[in-house]
PDB file of C-alpha atoms in Angstrom:
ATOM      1  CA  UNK A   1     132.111 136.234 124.698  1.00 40.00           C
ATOM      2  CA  UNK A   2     131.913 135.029 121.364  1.00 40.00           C
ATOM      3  CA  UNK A   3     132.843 131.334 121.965  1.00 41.00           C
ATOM      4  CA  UNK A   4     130.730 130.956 124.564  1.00 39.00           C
ATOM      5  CA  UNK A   5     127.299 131.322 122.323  1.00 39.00           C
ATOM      6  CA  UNK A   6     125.180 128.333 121.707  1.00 34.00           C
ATOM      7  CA  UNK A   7     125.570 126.661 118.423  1.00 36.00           C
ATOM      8  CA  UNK A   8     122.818 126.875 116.124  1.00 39.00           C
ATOM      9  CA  UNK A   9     120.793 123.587 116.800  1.00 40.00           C
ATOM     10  CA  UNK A  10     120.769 122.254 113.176  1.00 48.00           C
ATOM     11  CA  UNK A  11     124.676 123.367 112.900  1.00 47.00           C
ATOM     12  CA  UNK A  12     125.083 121.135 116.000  1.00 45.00           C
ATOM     13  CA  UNK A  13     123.063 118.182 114.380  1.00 47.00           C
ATOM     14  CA  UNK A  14     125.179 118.468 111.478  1.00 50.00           C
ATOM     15  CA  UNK A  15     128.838 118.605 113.641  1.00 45.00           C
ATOM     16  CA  UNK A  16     127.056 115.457 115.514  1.00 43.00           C
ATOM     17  CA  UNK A  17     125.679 113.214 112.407  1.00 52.00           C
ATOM     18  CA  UNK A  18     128.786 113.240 109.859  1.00 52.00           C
ATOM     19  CA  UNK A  19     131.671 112.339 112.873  1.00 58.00           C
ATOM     20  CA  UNK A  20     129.254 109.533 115.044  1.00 61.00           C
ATOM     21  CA  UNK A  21     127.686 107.953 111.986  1.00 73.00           C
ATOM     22  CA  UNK A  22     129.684 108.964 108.393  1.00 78.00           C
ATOM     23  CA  UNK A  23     127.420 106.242 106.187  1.00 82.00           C
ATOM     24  CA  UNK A  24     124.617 107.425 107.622  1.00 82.00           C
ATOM     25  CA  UNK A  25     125.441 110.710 106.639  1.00 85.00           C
ATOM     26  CA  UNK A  26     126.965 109.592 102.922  1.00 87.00           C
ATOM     27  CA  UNK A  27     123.676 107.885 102.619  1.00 88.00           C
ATOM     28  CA  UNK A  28     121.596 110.929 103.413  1.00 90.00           C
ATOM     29  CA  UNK A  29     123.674 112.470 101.085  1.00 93.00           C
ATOM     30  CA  UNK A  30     122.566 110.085  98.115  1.00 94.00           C
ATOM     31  CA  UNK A  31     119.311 110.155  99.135  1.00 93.00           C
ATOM     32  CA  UNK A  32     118.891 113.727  98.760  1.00 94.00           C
ATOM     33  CA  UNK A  33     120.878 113.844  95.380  1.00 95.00           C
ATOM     34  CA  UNK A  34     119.207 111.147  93.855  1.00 94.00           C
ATOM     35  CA  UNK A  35     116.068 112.884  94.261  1.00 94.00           C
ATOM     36  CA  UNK A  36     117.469 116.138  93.091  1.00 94.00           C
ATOM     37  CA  UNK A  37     119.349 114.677  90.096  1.00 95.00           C
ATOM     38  CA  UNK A  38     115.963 112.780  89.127  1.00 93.00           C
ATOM     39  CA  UNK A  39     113.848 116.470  89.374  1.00 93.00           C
ATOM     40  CA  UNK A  40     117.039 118.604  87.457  1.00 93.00           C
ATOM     41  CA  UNK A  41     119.087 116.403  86.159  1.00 91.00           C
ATOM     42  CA  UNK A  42     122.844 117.063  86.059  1.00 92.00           C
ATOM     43  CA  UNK A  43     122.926 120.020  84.838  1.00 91.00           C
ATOM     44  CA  UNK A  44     120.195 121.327  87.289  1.00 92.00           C
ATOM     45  CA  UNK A  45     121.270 120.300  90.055  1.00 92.00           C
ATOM     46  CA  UNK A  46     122.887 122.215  92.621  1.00 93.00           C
ATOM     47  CA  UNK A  47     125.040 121.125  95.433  1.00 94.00           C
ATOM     48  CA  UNK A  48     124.064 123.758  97.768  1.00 92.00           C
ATOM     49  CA  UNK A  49     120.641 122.776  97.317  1.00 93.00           C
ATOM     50  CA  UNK A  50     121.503 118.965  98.337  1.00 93.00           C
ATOM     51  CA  UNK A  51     123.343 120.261 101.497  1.00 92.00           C
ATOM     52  CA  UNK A  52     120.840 122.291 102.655  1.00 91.00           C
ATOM     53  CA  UNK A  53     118.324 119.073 102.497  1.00 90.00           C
ATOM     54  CA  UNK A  54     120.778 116.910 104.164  1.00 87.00           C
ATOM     55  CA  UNK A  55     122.704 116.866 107.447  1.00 74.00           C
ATOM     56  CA  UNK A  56     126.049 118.102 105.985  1.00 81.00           C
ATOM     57  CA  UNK A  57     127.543 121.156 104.854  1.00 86.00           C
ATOM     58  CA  UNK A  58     128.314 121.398 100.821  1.00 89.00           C
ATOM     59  CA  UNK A  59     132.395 121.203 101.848  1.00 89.00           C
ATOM     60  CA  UNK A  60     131.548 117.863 103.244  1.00 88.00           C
ATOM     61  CA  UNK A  61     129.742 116.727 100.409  1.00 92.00           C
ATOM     62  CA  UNK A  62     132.549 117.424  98.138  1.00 91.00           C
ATOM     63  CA  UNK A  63     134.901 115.462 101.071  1.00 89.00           C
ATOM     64  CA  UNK A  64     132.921 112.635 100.773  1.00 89.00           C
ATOM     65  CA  UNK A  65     132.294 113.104  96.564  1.00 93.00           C
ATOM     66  CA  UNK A  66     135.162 114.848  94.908  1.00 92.00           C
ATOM     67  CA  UNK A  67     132.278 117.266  93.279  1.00 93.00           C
ATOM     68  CA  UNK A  68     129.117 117.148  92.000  1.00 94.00           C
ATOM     69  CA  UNK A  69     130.076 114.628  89.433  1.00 94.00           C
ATOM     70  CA  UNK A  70     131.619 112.690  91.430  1.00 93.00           C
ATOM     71  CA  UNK A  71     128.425 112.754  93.541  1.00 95.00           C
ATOM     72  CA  UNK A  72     126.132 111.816  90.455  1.00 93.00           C
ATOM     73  CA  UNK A  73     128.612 109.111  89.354  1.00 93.00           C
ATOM     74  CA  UNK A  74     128.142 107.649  93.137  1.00 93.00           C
ATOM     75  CA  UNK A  75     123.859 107.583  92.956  1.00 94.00           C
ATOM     76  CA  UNK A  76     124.588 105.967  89.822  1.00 93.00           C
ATOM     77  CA  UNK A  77     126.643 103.196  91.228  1.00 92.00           C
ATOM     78  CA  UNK A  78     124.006 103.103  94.090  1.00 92.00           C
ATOM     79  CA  UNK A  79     121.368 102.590  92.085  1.00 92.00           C
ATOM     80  CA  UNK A  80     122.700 100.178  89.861  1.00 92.00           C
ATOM     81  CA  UNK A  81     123.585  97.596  92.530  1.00 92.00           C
ATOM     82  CA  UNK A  82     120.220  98.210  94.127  1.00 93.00           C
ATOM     83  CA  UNK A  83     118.719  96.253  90.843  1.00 93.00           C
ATOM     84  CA  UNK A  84     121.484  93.809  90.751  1.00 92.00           C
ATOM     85  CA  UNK A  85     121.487  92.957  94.556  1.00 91.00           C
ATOM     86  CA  UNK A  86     117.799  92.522  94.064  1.00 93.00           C
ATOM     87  CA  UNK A  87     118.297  89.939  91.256  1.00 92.00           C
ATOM     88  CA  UNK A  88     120.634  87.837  93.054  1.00 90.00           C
ATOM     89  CA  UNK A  89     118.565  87.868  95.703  1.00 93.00           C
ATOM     90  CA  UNK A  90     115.710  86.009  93.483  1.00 94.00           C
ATOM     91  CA  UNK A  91     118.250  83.133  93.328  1.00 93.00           C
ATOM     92  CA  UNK A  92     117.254  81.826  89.233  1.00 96.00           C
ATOM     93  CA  UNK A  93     119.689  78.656  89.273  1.00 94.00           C
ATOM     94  CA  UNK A  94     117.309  77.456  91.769  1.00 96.00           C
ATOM     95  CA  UNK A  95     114.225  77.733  89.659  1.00 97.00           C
ATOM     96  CA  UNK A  96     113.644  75.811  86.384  1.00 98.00           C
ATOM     97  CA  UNK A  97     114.696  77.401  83.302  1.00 98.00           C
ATOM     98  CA  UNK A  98     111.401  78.585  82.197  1.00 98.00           C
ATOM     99  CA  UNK A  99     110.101  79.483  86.027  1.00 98.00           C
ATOM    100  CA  UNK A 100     113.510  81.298  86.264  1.00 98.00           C
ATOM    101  CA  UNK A 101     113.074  83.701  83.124  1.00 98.00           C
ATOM    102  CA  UNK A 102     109.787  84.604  84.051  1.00 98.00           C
ATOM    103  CA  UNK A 103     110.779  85.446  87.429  1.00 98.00           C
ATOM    104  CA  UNK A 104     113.295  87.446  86.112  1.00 97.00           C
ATOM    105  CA  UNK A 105     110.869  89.106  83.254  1.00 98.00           C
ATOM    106  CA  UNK A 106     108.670  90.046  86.407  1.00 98.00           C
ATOM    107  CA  UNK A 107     110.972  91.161  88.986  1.00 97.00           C
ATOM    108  CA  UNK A 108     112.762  93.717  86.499  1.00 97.00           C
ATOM    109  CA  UNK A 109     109.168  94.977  85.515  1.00 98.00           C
ATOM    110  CA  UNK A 110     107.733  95.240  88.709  1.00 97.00           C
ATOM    111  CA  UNK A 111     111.261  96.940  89.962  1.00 97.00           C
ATOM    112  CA  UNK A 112     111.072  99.635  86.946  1.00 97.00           C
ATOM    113  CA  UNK A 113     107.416 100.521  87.620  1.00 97.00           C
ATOM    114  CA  UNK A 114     108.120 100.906  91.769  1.00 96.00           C
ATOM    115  CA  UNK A 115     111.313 102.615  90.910  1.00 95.00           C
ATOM    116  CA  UNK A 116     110.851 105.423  88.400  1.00 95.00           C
ATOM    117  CA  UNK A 117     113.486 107.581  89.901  1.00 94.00           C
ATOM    118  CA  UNK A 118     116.039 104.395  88.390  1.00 95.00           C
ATOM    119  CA  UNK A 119     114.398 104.993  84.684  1.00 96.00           C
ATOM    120  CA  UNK A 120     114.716 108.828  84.985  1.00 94.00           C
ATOM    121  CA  UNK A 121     118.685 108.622  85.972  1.00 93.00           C
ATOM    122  CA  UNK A 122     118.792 106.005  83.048  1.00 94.00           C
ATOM    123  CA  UNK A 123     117.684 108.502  80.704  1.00 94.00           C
ATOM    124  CA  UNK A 124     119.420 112.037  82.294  1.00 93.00           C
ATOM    125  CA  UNK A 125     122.949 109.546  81.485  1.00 92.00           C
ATOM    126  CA  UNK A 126     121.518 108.451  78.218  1.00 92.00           C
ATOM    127  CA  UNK A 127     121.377 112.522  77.957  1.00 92.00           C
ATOM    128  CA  UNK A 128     125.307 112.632  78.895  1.00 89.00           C
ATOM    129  CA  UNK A 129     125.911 109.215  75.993  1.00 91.00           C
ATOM    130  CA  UNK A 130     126.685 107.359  79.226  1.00 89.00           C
ATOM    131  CA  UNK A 131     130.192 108.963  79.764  1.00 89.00           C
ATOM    132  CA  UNK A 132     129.396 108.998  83.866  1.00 88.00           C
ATOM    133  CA  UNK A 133     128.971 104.882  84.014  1.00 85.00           C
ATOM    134  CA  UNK A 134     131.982 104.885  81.604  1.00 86.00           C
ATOM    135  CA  UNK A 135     134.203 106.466  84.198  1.00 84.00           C
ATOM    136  CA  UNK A 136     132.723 103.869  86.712  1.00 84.00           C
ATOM    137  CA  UNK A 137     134.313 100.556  86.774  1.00 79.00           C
ATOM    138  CA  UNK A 138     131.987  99.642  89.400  1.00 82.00           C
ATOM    139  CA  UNK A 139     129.379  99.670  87.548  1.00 83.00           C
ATOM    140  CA  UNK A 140     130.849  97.593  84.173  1.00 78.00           C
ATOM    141  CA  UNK A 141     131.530  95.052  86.395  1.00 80.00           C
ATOM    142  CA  UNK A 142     127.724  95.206  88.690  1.00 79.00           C
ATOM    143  CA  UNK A 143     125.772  95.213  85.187  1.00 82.00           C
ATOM    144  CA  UNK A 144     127.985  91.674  83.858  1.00 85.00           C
ATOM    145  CA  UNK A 145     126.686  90.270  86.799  1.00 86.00           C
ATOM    146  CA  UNK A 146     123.361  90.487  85.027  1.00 91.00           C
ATOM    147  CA  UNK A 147     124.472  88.880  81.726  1.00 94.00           C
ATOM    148  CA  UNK A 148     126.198  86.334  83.754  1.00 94.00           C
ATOM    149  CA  UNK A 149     122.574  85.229  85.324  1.00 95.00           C
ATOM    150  CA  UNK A 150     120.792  85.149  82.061  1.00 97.00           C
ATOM    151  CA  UNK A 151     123.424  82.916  80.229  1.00 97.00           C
ATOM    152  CA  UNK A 152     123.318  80.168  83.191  1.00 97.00           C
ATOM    153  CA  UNK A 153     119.904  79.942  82.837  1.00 98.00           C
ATOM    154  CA  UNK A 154     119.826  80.243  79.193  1.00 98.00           C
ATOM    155  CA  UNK A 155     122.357  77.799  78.758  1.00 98.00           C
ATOM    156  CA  UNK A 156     120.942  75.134  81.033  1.00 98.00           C
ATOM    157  CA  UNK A 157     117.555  75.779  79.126  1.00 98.00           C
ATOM    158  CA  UNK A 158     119.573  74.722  75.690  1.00 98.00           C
ATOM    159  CA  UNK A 159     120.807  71.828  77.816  1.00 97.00           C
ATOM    160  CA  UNK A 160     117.237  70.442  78.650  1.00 97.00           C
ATOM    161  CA  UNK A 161     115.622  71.420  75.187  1.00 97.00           C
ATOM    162  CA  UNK A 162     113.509  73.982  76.357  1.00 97.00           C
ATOM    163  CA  UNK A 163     115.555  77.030  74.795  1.00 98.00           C
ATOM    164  CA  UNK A 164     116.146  77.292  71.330  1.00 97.00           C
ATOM    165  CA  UNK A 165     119.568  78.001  70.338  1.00 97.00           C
ATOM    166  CA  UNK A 166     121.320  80.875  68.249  1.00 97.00           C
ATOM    167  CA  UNK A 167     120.350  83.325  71.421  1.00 97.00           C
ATOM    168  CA  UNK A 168     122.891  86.134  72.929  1.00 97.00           C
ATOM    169  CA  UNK A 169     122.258  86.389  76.801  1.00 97.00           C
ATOM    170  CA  UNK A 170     122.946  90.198  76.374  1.00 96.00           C
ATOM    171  CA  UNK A 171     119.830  90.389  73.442  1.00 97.00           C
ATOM    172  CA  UNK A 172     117.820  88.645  76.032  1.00 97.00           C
ATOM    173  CA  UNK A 173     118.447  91.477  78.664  1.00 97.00           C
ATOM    174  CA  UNK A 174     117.695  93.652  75.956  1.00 96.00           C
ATOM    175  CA  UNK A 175     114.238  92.626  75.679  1.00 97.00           C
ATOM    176  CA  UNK A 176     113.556  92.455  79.200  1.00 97.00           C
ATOM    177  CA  UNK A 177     114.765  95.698  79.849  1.00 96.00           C
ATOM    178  CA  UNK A 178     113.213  97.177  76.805  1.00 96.00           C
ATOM    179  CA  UNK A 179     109.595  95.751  77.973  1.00 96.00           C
ATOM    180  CA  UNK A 180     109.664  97.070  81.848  1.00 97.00           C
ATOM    181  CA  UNK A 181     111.608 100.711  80.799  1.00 97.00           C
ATOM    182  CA  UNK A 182     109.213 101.917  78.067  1.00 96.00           C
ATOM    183  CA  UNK A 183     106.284 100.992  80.568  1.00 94.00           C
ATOM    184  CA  UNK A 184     107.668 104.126  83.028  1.00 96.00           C
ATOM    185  CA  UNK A 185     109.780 106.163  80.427  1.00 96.00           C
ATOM    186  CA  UNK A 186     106.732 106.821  77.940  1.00 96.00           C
ATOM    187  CA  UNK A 187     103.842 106.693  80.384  1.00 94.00           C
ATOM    188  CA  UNK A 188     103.404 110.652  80.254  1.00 94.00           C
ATOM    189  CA  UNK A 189     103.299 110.761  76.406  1.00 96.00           C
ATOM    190  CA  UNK A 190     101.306 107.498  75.844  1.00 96.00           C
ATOM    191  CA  UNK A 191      98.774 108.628  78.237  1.00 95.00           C
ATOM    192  CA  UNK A 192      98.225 112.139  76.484  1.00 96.00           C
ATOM    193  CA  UNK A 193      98.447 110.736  73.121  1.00 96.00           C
ATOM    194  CA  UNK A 194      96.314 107.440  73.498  1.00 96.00           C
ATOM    195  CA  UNK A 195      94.777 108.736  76.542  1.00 96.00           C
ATOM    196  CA  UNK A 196      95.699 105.081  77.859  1.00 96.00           C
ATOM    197  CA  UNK A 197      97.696 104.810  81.399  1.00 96.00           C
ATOM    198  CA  UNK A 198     100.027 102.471  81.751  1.00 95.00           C
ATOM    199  CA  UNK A 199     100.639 102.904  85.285  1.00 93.00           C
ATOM    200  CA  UNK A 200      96.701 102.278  86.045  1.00 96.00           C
ATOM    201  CA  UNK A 201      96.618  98.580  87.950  1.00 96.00           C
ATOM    202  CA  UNK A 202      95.016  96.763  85.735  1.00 97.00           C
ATOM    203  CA  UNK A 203      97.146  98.243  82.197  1.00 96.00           C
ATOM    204  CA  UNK A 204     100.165  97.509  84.022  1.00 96.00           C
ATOM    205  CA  UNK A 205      99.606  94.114  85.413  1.00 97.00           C
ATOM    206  CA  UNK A 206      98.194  93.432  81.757  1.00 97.00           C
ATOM    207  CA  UNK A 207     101.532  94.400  80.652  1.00 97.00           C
ATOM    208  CA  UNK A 208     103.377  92.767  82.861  1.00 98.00           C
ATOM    209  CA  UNK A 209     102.201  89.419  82.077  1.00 98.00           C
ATOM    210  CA  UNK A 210     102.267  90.614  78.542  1.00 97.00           C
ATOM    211  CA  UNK A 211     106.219  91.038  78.932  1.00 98.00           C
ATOM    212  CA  UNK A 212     107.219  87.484  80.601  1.00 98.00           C
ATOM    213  CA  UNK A 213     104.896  85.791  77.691  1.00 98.00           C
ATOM    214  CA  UNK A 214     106.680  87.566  74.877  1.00 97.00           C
ATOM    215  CA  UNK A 215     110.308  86.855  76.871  1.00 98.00           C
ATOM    216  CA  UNK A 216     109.234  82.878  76.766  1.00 98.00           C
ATOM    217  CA  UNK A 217     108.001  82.792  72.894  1.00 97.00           C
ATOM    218  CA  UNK A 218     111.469  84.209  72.551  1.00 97.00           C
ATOM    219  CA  UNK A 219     113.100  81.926  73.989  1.00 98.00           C
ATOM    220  CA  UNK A 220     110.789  79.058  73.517  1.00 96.00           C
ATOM    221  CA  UNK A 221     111.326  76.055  70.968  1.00 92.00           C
TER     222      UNK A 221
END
């Protein structure tokens, strides 16, 4: 009889995975779509392609995610607190002022050179004008968190004369982020133009201390 056939085994896995562990599963889920987005891009992408990578069907991907959209908007979000988790976790109003910016100029290059897949989603929204993290409130308020770090430290640098003033917090994120993203974003062109890699180890840890000095003489009396 017909209900008496085995399931097929990765059917099974599937039935098994999304009802005895459901994050796991919605974390497979971004896994797969982040890498997917990152390759394609929106546009690209294709759902059925994600499900048949993961340990879901495409009907539970859209249970979980609304749609695709809704699915990009959520690797968004999960990559944007990955960064900011990490940042908090480098706990800056512990450091000096000075020690604390240039942990923070490091961190955020090192993170942007071992994370390309975050600079490629960067730019596939910067394709879309950004109107995916302007539907996300989650992510207005993770990215403050950000400015909110900078101006403590900035601040207290004013405070103990180390700082000059007339600074934003938000211009000095700017820079930072400016610095580590061009070193992944432009990598393929700078390389065939200039012939020069910089993602070779010694160009990039050049760089790198080439960003946290020009992030001090910015900041610097």
């Amino acid at each position: 009889m017909a209900q008496t056939k085995p399931r097929r085994a990765d059917n099974g896995r599937k039935a098994s995975s999304w009802t005895q562990d459901p994050e796991g599963v919605r974390r497979d889920i971004l896994a797969v779509a982040r890498a997917e987005f990152v390759e394609n891009g929106l546009s690209g992408a294709r759902v059925d392609e994600i499900a048949a990578k993961t340990s879901t069907s495409k009907r539970m991907i859209y249970y979980y995610f609304g749609d695709k959209e809704g699915l990009y908007r959520a690797v968004l979000e999960e990559m944007y607190a990955r960064i900011r988790n990490f940042e908090r976790s480098l706990d800056l109003a512990a450091l000096p002022p000075r020690e604390a910016i240039a942990t923070l100029a490091g961190f955020t290059f090192d993170y942007h050179a071992d994370n390309p897949d975050f600079v490629r989603l960067v730019m596939v929204e910067n394709i879309h004008h950004a109107r995916h993290l302007e539907d996300s409130a989650k992510i207005g308020e993770l990215n403050l968190s950000a400015i909110d770090m900078i101006r403590e430290v900035y601040e207290r640098g004013l405070r103990e004369g180390l700082f000059r003033e007339g600074l934003d917090p938000i211009d000095i994120h700017l820079t930072i982020s400016a610095l580590s993203f061009y070193n992944v974003s432009n990598r393929a062109t700078i390389r065939q133009v200039f012939g020069h890699d910089m993602g070779a180890p010694d160009a990039r840890e050049r760089r790198r201390a080439s960003t946290i000095d020009t992030v001090l003489r910015m900041l610097s009396r």
